[in-house]
Amino acid sequence: MGKAWSVEAVAGRLGITTRTLHYYEEVGLIPPVQRTPGGHRVYDEATIARLEQILRLRDVLGYTLQEIREVMDVEDVLQGYRVQLEAGVKPEVRMDILEHSIQLLETVVAHIDEKVERLETMRQRYRERLARIEQKLAKHRNEVDEGE
Amino acid sequence: MGKAWSVEAVAGRLGITTRTLHYYEEVGLIPPVQRTPGGHRVYDEATIARLEQILRLRDVLGYTLQEIREVMDVEDVLQGYRVQLEAGVKPEVRMDILEHSIQLLETVVAHIDEKVERLETMRQRYRERLARIEQKLAKHRNEVDEGE
DNA sequence: TGAAAACCAAACGTCAACGTAAGGGTTTGT
DNA sequence: ACAAACCCTTACGTTGACGTTTGGTTTTCA
């Protein structure tokens, strides 16, 4: 069994506050955390991994907690599928599950692709401006050279 | 001279509300807008272009208004440079300005690059999961085929 | 020209995502 | 065994980015 982490330990490790951890549990982004007999929270690696994914979605994709919840719902569905698959199901069901999992993941990837594309369009705009200025500078350097 | 746009016209064109236009002016994201003798706002194309850039930064990059303000400050500096250049300055000053402009734009581009990179890392994660599932599905299809 | 439509400033409201404070239990190290 | 450090719940506070309302003014156009 993995190590047991206290709230503060997790917060430190993930670079967030204990309040955020409580909050995410409160709004259901993570399932209710294990407790000691005295009521103190005890985090396991699985929960921490989930938290890391939540934070990536928040910080890298800039998702709102609502959007993150949707992605995590997908994750939960996928997890449910894995459990079903391990339990062994009829071949057709198995294929259905795999195909649906693929669809769900493709949706997420498509979302990321769209974001990347828009960012690249934007970068292109700036790059063009840069190119224009650099050209100007080069021309200018030439003129100075010839003037000497 | 270009057309004159009313608040509502601009809001409609940009897909935002008049409140947002007022707000952006209030917090200084755009300079004070021209007014009719009666006090109604009149937007020109230059301001609208600036607003479009602000909205791109907001929607595509997901910047906060604070971050947008920083980018727009850079734009203002660049604009100041253009004015100086058109007014004609000494060659060394001209080169300094061009080089500084390049540096400012490169900072923005670098920021975008970083964002893209992190998105691509994330996409890669999902793609790998996808690949694993697809492989499973393929294997499964094979087994079904052989069984017939 | 006059009424409907658009506009104004000022100010309070809202929602997400936490921050912070209070009052009191629990764990841990010695 | 006991104090320091940590943790709990509850609940009110805060900030950003606008939404909404009010009461009055300006434009427009039939």
Short mmCIF file of C-alpha atoms (C1' of nucleotides) in Angstrom, two decimals:
data_model
loop_
_atom_site.label_atom_id
_atom_site.label_comp_id
_atom_site.label_asym_id
_atom_site.label_seq_id
_atom_site.Cartn_x
_atom_site.Cartn_y
_atom_site.Cartn_z
CA MET A 1 0.00 0.00 0.00
CA GLY A 2 1.17 3.52 -0.84
CA LYS A 3 2.08 6.24 1.58
CA ALA A 4 -0.57 8.18 3.42
CA TRP A 5 -0.53 11.93 2.90
CA SER A 6 -1.96 14.65 5.13
CA VAL A 7 -3.70 17.69 3.67
CA GLU A 8 -0.77 19.94 4.25
CA ALA A 9 1.63 17.44 2.75
CA VAL A 10 -0.48 17.16 -0.38
CA ALA A 11 -0.91 20.91 -0.60
CA GLY A 12 2.85 21.35 -0.36
CA ARG A 13 3.53 18.69 -2.93
CA LEU A 14 1.02 20.12 -5.41
CA GLY A 15 1.69 23.78 -4.71
CA ILE A 16 -1.84 24.64 -3.66
CA THR A 17 -3.53 25.43 -0.36
CA THR A 18 -5.41 23.15 1.97
CA ARG A 19 -8.47 25.26 1.33
CA THR A 20 -8.35 24.32 -2.33
CA LEU A 21 -8.16 20.65 -1.43
CA HIS A 22 -11.14 20.97 0.85
CA TYR A 23 -12.96 22.94 -1.79
CA TYR A 24 -12.39 20.42 -4.57
CA GLU A 25 -13.73 17.71 -2.34
CA GLU A 26 -16.65 19.90 -1.33
CA VAL A 27 -17.70 20.48 -4.95
CA GLY A 28 -17.14 16.86 -5.87
CA LEU A 29 -14.11 17.15 -8.12
CA ILE A 30 -12.55 14.39 -6.08
CA PRO A 31 -14.44 11.71 -4.18
CA PRO A 32 -14.71 11.96 -0.38
CA VAL A 33 -11.23 11.45 1.03
CA GLN A 34 -10.40 8.74 3.55
CA ARG A 35 -10.29 9.74 7.19
CA THR A 36 -8.42 8.78 10.33
CA PRO A 37 -10.55 7.70 13.30
CA GLY A 38 -10.22 11.27 14.50
CA GLY A 39 -11.58 12.70 11.25
CA HIS A 40 -8.36 13.92 9.65
CA ARG A 41 -8.13 13.49 5.89
CA VAL A 42 -5.73 10.93 4.46
CA TYR A 43 -4.85 11.15 0.76
CA ASP A 44 -3.62 8.22 -1.28
CA GLU A 45 -1.62 8.27 -4.51
CA ALA A 46 -4.65 7.64 -6.68
CA THR A 47 -6.38 10.74 -5.36
CA ILE A 48 -3.21 12.75 -5.73
CA ALA A 49 -2.89 11.62 -9.34
CA ARG A 50 -6.43 12.76 -9.93
CA LEU A 51 -5.65 16.09 -8.33
CA GLU A 52 -2.62 16.48 -10.56
CA GLN A 53 -4.76 15.97 -13.60
CA ILE A 54 -7.28 18.49 -12.31
CA LEU A 55 -4.52 21.02 -11.82
CA ARG A 56 -3.15 20.42 -15.30
CA LEU A 57 -6.58 21.01 -16.76
CA ARG A 58 -6.86 24.16 -14.69
CA ASP A 59 -3.41 25.57 -15.34
CA VAL A 60 -2.51 24.32 -18.80
CA LEU A 61 -5.88 24.36 -20.49
CA GLY A 62 -7.31 27.10 -18.31
CA TYR A 63 -10.50 25.15 -17.79
CA THR A 64 -13.11 26.26 -15.30
CA LEU A 65 -13.97 23.82 -12.54
CA GLN A 66 -17.19 23.13 -14.40
CA GLU A 67 -15.30 22.08 -17.53
CA ILE A 68 -12.89 20.08 -15.45
CA ARG A 69 -15.79 18.28 -13.89
CA GLU A 70 -16.95 17.25 -17.36
CA VAL A 71 -13.54 15.84 -18.24
CA MET A 72 -13.35 14.03 -14.96
CA ASP A 73 -16.77 12.57 -15.55
CA VAL A 74 -15.36 11.13 -18.75
CA GLU A 75 -12.48 9.73 -16.76
CA ASP A 76 -14.89 8.13 -14.36
CA VAL A 77 -16.76 6.52 -17.19
CA LEU A 78 -13.50 5.19 -18.62
CA GLN A 79 -12.54 3.86 -15.23
CA GLY A 80 -15.88 2.14 -14.97
CA TYR A 81 -15.21 0.55 -18.33
CA ARG A 82 -11.85 -0.74 -17.20
CA VAL A 83 -13.45 -2.35 -14.21
CA GLN A 84 -16.07 -3.95 -16.41
CA LEU A 85 -13.45 -5.20 -18.81
CA GLU A 86 -11.41 -6.72 -16.04
CA ALA A 87 -14.49 -8.37 -14.66
CA GLY A 88 -14.92 -9.94 -18.09
CA VAL A 89 -17.87 -9.17 -20.30
CA LYS A 90 -19.32 -10.53 -23.52
CA PRO A 91 -17.22 -9.76 -26.60
CA GLU A 92 -19.76 -7.39 -28.21
CA VAL A 93 -20.11 -5.42 -25.00
CA ARG A 94 -16.37 -5.33 -24.69
CA MET A 95 -16.03 -3.86 -28.15
CA ASP A 96 -18.73 -1.31 -27.49
CA ILE A 97 -16.94 -0.20 -24.38
CA LEU A 98 -13.62 0.16 -26.12
CA GLU A 99 -15.16 2.10 -28.97
CA HIS A 100 -16.95 4.44 -26.62
CA SER A 101 -13.78 5.02 -24.62
CA ILE A 102 -12.01 5.94 -27.81
CA GLN A 103 -14.73 8.40 -28.70
CA LEU A 104 -14.56 10.09 -25.32
CA LEU A 105 -10.80 10.48 -25.45
CA GLU A 106 -10.96 11.76 -29.00
CA THR A 107 -13.30 14.50 -27.88
CA VAL A 108 -10.77 15.71 -25.36
CA VAL A 109 -7.96 15.57 -27.89
CA ALA A 110 -10.06 17.45 -30.42
CA HIS A 111 -10.64 20.15 -27.86
CA ILE A 112 -6.93 20.49 -27.28
CA ASP A 113 -6.24 20.50 -31.01
CA GLU A 114 -8.65 23.36 -31.48
CA LYS A 115 -6.97 25.34 -28.77
CA VAL A 116 -3.54 24.73 -30.22
CA GLU A 117 -4.69 25.77 -33.65
CA ARG A 118 -6.06 29.05 -32.44
CA LEU A 119 -2.88 29.72 -30.53
CA GLU A 120 -0.83 29.04 -33.62
CA THR A 121 -2.91 31.42 -35.68
CA MET A 122 -2.24 34.03 -33.08
CA ARG A 123 1.45 33.28 -33.02
CA GLN A 124 1.52 33.62 -36.77
CA ARG A 125 0.13 37.16 -36.52
CA TYR A 126 2.89 38.18 -34.16
CA ARG A 127 5.51 36.39 -36.21
CA GLU A 128 4.50 38.36 -39.27
CA ARG A 129 4.82 41.61 -37.43
CA LEU A 130 8.20 40.48 -36.19
CA ALA A 131 9.29 39.62 -39.71
CA ARG A 132 8.31 43.05 -40.97
CA ILE A 133 10.30 44.80 -38.30
CA GLU A 134 13.30 42.55 -38.79
CA GLN A 135 13.26 43.30 -42.46
CA LYS A 136 13.23 46.97 -41.72
CA LEU A 137 16.16 46.55 -39.39
CA ALA A 138 18.13 44.59 -41.97
CA LYS A 139 17.51 47.18 -44.61
CA HIS A 140 18.59 49.83 -42.21
CA ARG A 141 21.81 48.02 -41.41
CA ASN A 142 22.56 47.83 -45.12
CA GLU A 143 22.11 51.53 -45.56
CA VAL A 144 24.41 52.26 -42.69
CA ASP A 145 27.02 49.93 -44.14
CA GLU A 146 26.89 51.55 -47.52
CA GLY A 147 27.13 54.96 -45.99
CA GLU A 148 30.57 54.18 -44.58
CA MET B 1 -12.20 59.14 -42.22
CA GLY B 2 -13.75 55.81 -41.24
CA LYS B 3 -17.26 55.12 -40.13
CA ALA B 4 -18.50 56.12 -36.72
CA TRP B 5 -19.83 53.29 -34.56
CA SER B 6 -22.23 53.49 -31.61
CA VAL B 7 -21.79 51.33 -28.53
CA GLU B 8 -24.50 48.95 -29.50
CA ALA B 9 -23.20 48.66 -33.04
CA VAL B 10 -19.74 47.80 -31.77
CA ALA B 11 -21.13 45.38 -29.21
CA GLY B 12 -23.10 43.64 -31.93
CA ARG B 13 -20.15 43.48 -34.26
CA LEU B 14 -17.82 42.08 -31.62
CA GLY B 15 -20.34 39.82 -29.93
CA ILE B 16 -20.07 41.41 -26.50
CA THR B 17 -22.30 43.66 -24.42
CA THR B 18 -22.25 47.42 -24.07
CA ARG B 19 -21.43 46.92 -20.43
CA THR B 20 -18.20 45.23 -21.38
CA LEU B 21 -17.29 48.12 -23.66
CA HIS B 22 -17.95 50.60 -20.90
CA TYR B 23 -16.02 48.44 -18.48
CA TYR B 24 -12.94 48.12 -20.67
CA GLU B 25 -12.86 51.86 -21.02
CA GLU B 26 -13.42 52.28 -17.29
CA VAL B 27 -10.43 50.10 -16.42
CA GLY B 28 -8.26 51.69 -19.09
CA LEU B 29 -7.92 48.80 -21.52
CA ILE B 30 -8.90 51.23 -24.24
CA PRO B 31 -8.36 54.97 -24.16
CA PRO B 32 -11.32 57.28 -23.47
CA VAL B 33 -13.65 57.01 -26.43
CA GLN B 34 -14.72 60.01 -28.51
CA ARG B 35 -18.08 61.54 -27.67
CA THR B 36 -20.89 63.35 -29.48
CA PRO B 37 -21.80 66.80 -28.14
CA GLY B 38 -24.52 65.03 -26.18
CA GLY B 39 -22.06 62.65 -24.54
CA HIS B 40 -22.72 59.49 -26.51
CA ARG B 41 -19.70 57.36 -27.30
CA VAL B 42 -18.41 57.14 -30.86
CA TYR B 43 -16.00 54.33 -31.75
CA ASP B 44 -13.58 54.46 -34.66
CA GLU B 45 -11.94 51.58 -36.49
CA ALA B 46 -8.67 51.91 -34.61
CA THR B 47 -10.40 51.44 -31.27
CA ILE B 48 -12.38 48.53 -32.64
CA ALA B 49 -9.20 46.90 -33.88
CA ARG B 50 -7.76 47.28 -30.41
CA LEU B 51 -10.88 45.77 -28.92
CA GLU B 52 -10.61 42.83 -31.30
CA GLN B 53 -7.10 42.18 -30.14
CA ILE B 54 -8.18 42.40 -26.53
CA LEU B 55 -10.92 39.87 -27.17
CA ARG B 56 -8.51 37.53 -28.91
CA LEU B 57 -6.19 37.67 -25.94
CA ARG B 58 -9.14 37.02 -23.66
CA ASP B 59 -10.75 34.22 -25.65
CA VAL B 60 -7.84 32.50 -27.38
CA LEU B 61 -5.11 32.86 -24.80
CA GLY B 62 -7.47 33.02 -21.85
CA TYR B 63 -5.63 35.98 -20.43
CA THR B 64 -6.97 37.92 -17.49
CA LEU B 65 -7.60 41.61 -18.03
CA GLN B 66 -4.45 42.27 -16.05
CA GLU B 67 -2.35 40.19 -18.43
CA ILE B 68 -4.09 41.79 -21.38
CA ARG B 69 -3.22 45.17 -20.01
CA GLU B 70 0.43 44.17 -20.01
CA VAL B 71 0.31 43.10 -23.63
CA MET B 72 -1.50 46.26 -24.59
CA ASP B 73 1.12 48.30 -22.80
CA VAL B 74 3.64 46.67 -25.08
CA GLU B 75 1.48 47.59 -28.04
CA ASP B 76 1.39 51.17 -26.86
CA VAL B 77 5.15 51.28 -26.62
CA LEU B 78 5.41 49.85 -30.13
CA GLN B 79 2.94 52.42 -31.40
CA GLY B 80 4.99 55.15 -29.77
CA TYR B 81 8.02 53.81 -31.59
CA ARG B 82 6.24 53.89 -34.91
CA VAL B 83 5.33 57.50 -34.37
CA GLN B 84 8.93 58.31 -33.48
CA LEU B 85 10.20 56.50 -36.53
CA GLU B 86 7.83 58.32 -38.83
CA ALA B 87 8.85 61.60 -37.31
CA GLY B 88 12.41 60.68 -38.25
CA VAL B 89 15.12 60.08 -35.71
CA LYS B 90 18.85 59.60 -35.76
CA PRO B 91 19.98 56.27 -37.26
CA GLU B 92 21.30 54.81 -33.99
CA VAL B 93 18.10 55.68 -32.17
CA ARG B 94 16.13 54.17 -35.01
CA MET B 95 18.03 50.93 -34.71
CA ASP B 96 17.59 50.86 -30.97
CA ILE B 97 13.88 51.27 -31.38
CA LEU B 98 13.61 48.54 -33.96
CA GLU B 99 15.64 46.16 -31.84
CA HIS B 100 13.59 46.88 -28.78
CA SER B 101 10.38 46.36 -30.72
CA ILE B 102 11.67 43.00 -31.83
CA GLN B 103 12.46 42.05 -28.29
CA LEU B 104 9.00 42.99 -27.07
CA LEU B 105 7.27 41.01 -29.78
CA GLU B 106 9.53 38.04 -29.19
CA THR B 107 8.48 38.00 -25.57
CA VAL B 108 4.86 37.72 -26.58
CA VAL B 109 5.62 34.98 -29.09
CA ALA B 110 7.66 33.10 -26.50
CA HIS B 111 4.71 33.23 -24.15
CA ILE B 112 2.47 31.72 -26.79
CA ASP B 113 5.06 29.08 -27.65
CA GLU B 114 5.21 28.01 -24.04
CA LYS B 115 1.47 27.65 -23.92
CA VAL B 116 1.41 25.62 -27.11
CA GLU B 117 4.13 23.36 -25.84
CA ARG B 118 2.29 22.58 -22.65
CA LEU B 119 -0.87 21.89 -24.59
CA GLU B 120 1.00 19.52 -26.87
CA THR B 121 2.45 17.64 -23.95
CA MET B 122 -1.03 17.24 -22.64
CA ARG B 123 -2.33 16.12 -26.00
CA GLN B 124 0.43 13.56 -26.17
CA ARG B 125 -0.71 12.03 -22.89
CA TYR B 126 -4.23 11.59 -24.19
CA ARG B 127 -2.99 10.34 -27.53
CA GLU B 128 -1.00 7.61 -25.83
CA ARG B 129 -4.00 6.48 -23.88
CA LEU B 130 -5.96 6.46 -27.10
CA ALA B 131 -3.33 4.38 -28.82
CA ARG B 132 -3.38 1.80 -26.06
CA ILE B 133 -7.13 1.43 -26.25
CA GLU B 134 -7.11 1.27 -30.02
CA GLN B 135 -4.53 -1.46 -29.90
CA LYS B 136 -6.69 -3.38 -27.51
CA LEU B 137 -9.63 -2.98 -29.82
CA ALA B 138 -7.63 -4.16 -32.83
CA LYS B 139 -6.40 -7.21 -30.99
CA HIS B 140 -9.91 -7.93 -29.95
CA ARG B 141 -11.18 -7.68 -33.51
CA ASN B 142 -8.51 -10.14 -34.59
CA GLU B 143 -9.56 -12.64 -32.00
CA VAL B 144 -13.16 -12.37 -33.06
CA ASP B 145 -12.13 -12.87 -36.69
CA GLU B 146 -10.12 -15.96 -35.93
CA GLY B 147 -12.90 -17.38 -33.91
CA GLU B 148 -15.23 -17.44 -36.93
"C1'" DT C 1 -42.00 67.28 -33.83
"C1'" DG C 2 -42.69 63.98 -30.79
"C1'" DA C 3 -42.32 59.44 -29.25
"C1'" DA C 4 -39.68 55.28 -29.51
"C1'" DA C 5 -35.14 53.72 -29.29
"C1'" DA C 6 -30.66 54.30 -27.82
"C1'" DC C 7 -27.57 56.26 -24.59
"C1'" DC C 8 -25.55 57.97 -20.11
"C1'" DA C 9 -23.54 57.53 -15.11
"C1'" DA C 10 -23.93 55.58 -10.75
"C1'" DA C 11 -24.48 51.98 -7.99
"C1'" DC C 12 -25.76 47.70 -6.33
"C1'" DG C 13 -25.90 42.45 -7.63
"C1'" DT C 14 -23.74 38.02 -9.05
"C1'" DC C 15 -20.88 34.04 -9.75
"C1'" DA C 16 -16.70 31.34 -9.54
"C1'" DA C 17 -12.93 30.09 -6.91
"C1'" DC C 18 -11.07 30.33 -3.40
"C1'" DG C 19 -9.16 33.36 1.30
"C1'" DT C 20 -9.54 34.05 6.07
"C1'" DA C 21 -11.05 33.82 10.68
"C1'" DA C 22 -13.10 31.47 14.77
"C1'" DG C 23 -13.66 27.95 18.02
"C1'" DG C 24 -12.58 23.63 19.05
"C1'" DG C 25 -10.85 18.57 18.31
"C1'" DT C 26 -6.55 15.34 17.00
"C1'" DT C 27 -1.61 13.87 16.38
"C1'" DT C 28 2.96 13.94 17.32
"C1'" DG C 29 7.25 14.48 19.57
"C1'" DT C 30 9.49 14.57 23.89
"C1'" DA D 1 1.18 13.32 29.46
"C1'" DC D 2 1.18 17.48 27.59
"C1'" DA D 3 2.20 21.30 24.59
"C1'" DA D 4 2.96 22.45 19.87
"C1'" DA D 5 1.57 21.57 15.51
"C1'" DC D 6 -1.85 20.15 12.79
"C1'" DC D 7 -6.59 19.38 11.49
"C1'" DC D 8 -11.70 19.91 11.56
"C1'" DT D 9 -16.24 22.45 10.25
"C1'" DT D 10 -18.75 26.60 9.68
"C1'" DA D 11 -19.31 30.75 7.84
"C1'" DC D 12 -18.41 35.10 6.30
"C1'" DG D 13 -15.02 37.89 3.14
"C1'" DT D 14 -12.72 38.91 -1.38
"C1'" DT D 15 -11.54 39.57 -6.21
"C1'" DG D 16 -12.30 39.69 -11.15
"C1'" DA D 17 -15.32 40.50 -14.72
"C1'" DC D 18 -18.92 41.76 -15.79
"C1'" DG D 19 -24.87 41.85 -15.18
"C1'" DT D 20 -28.76 44.54 -13.91
"C1'" DT D 21 -31.41 48.31 -12.42
"C1'" DT D 22 -32.67 53.18 -12.05
"C1'" DG D 23 -33.68 57.70 -13.44
"C1'" DG D 24 -32.75 60.77 -16.49
"C1'" DT D 25 -30.71 62.63 -21.39
"C1'" DT D 26 -29.89 62.32 -26.45
"C1'" DT D 27 -30.84 60.54 -31.18
"C1'" DT D 28 -33.43 59.03 -34.64
"C1'" DC D 29 -37.00 58.67 -37.89
"C1'" DA D 30 -41.73 58.51 -39.33
#
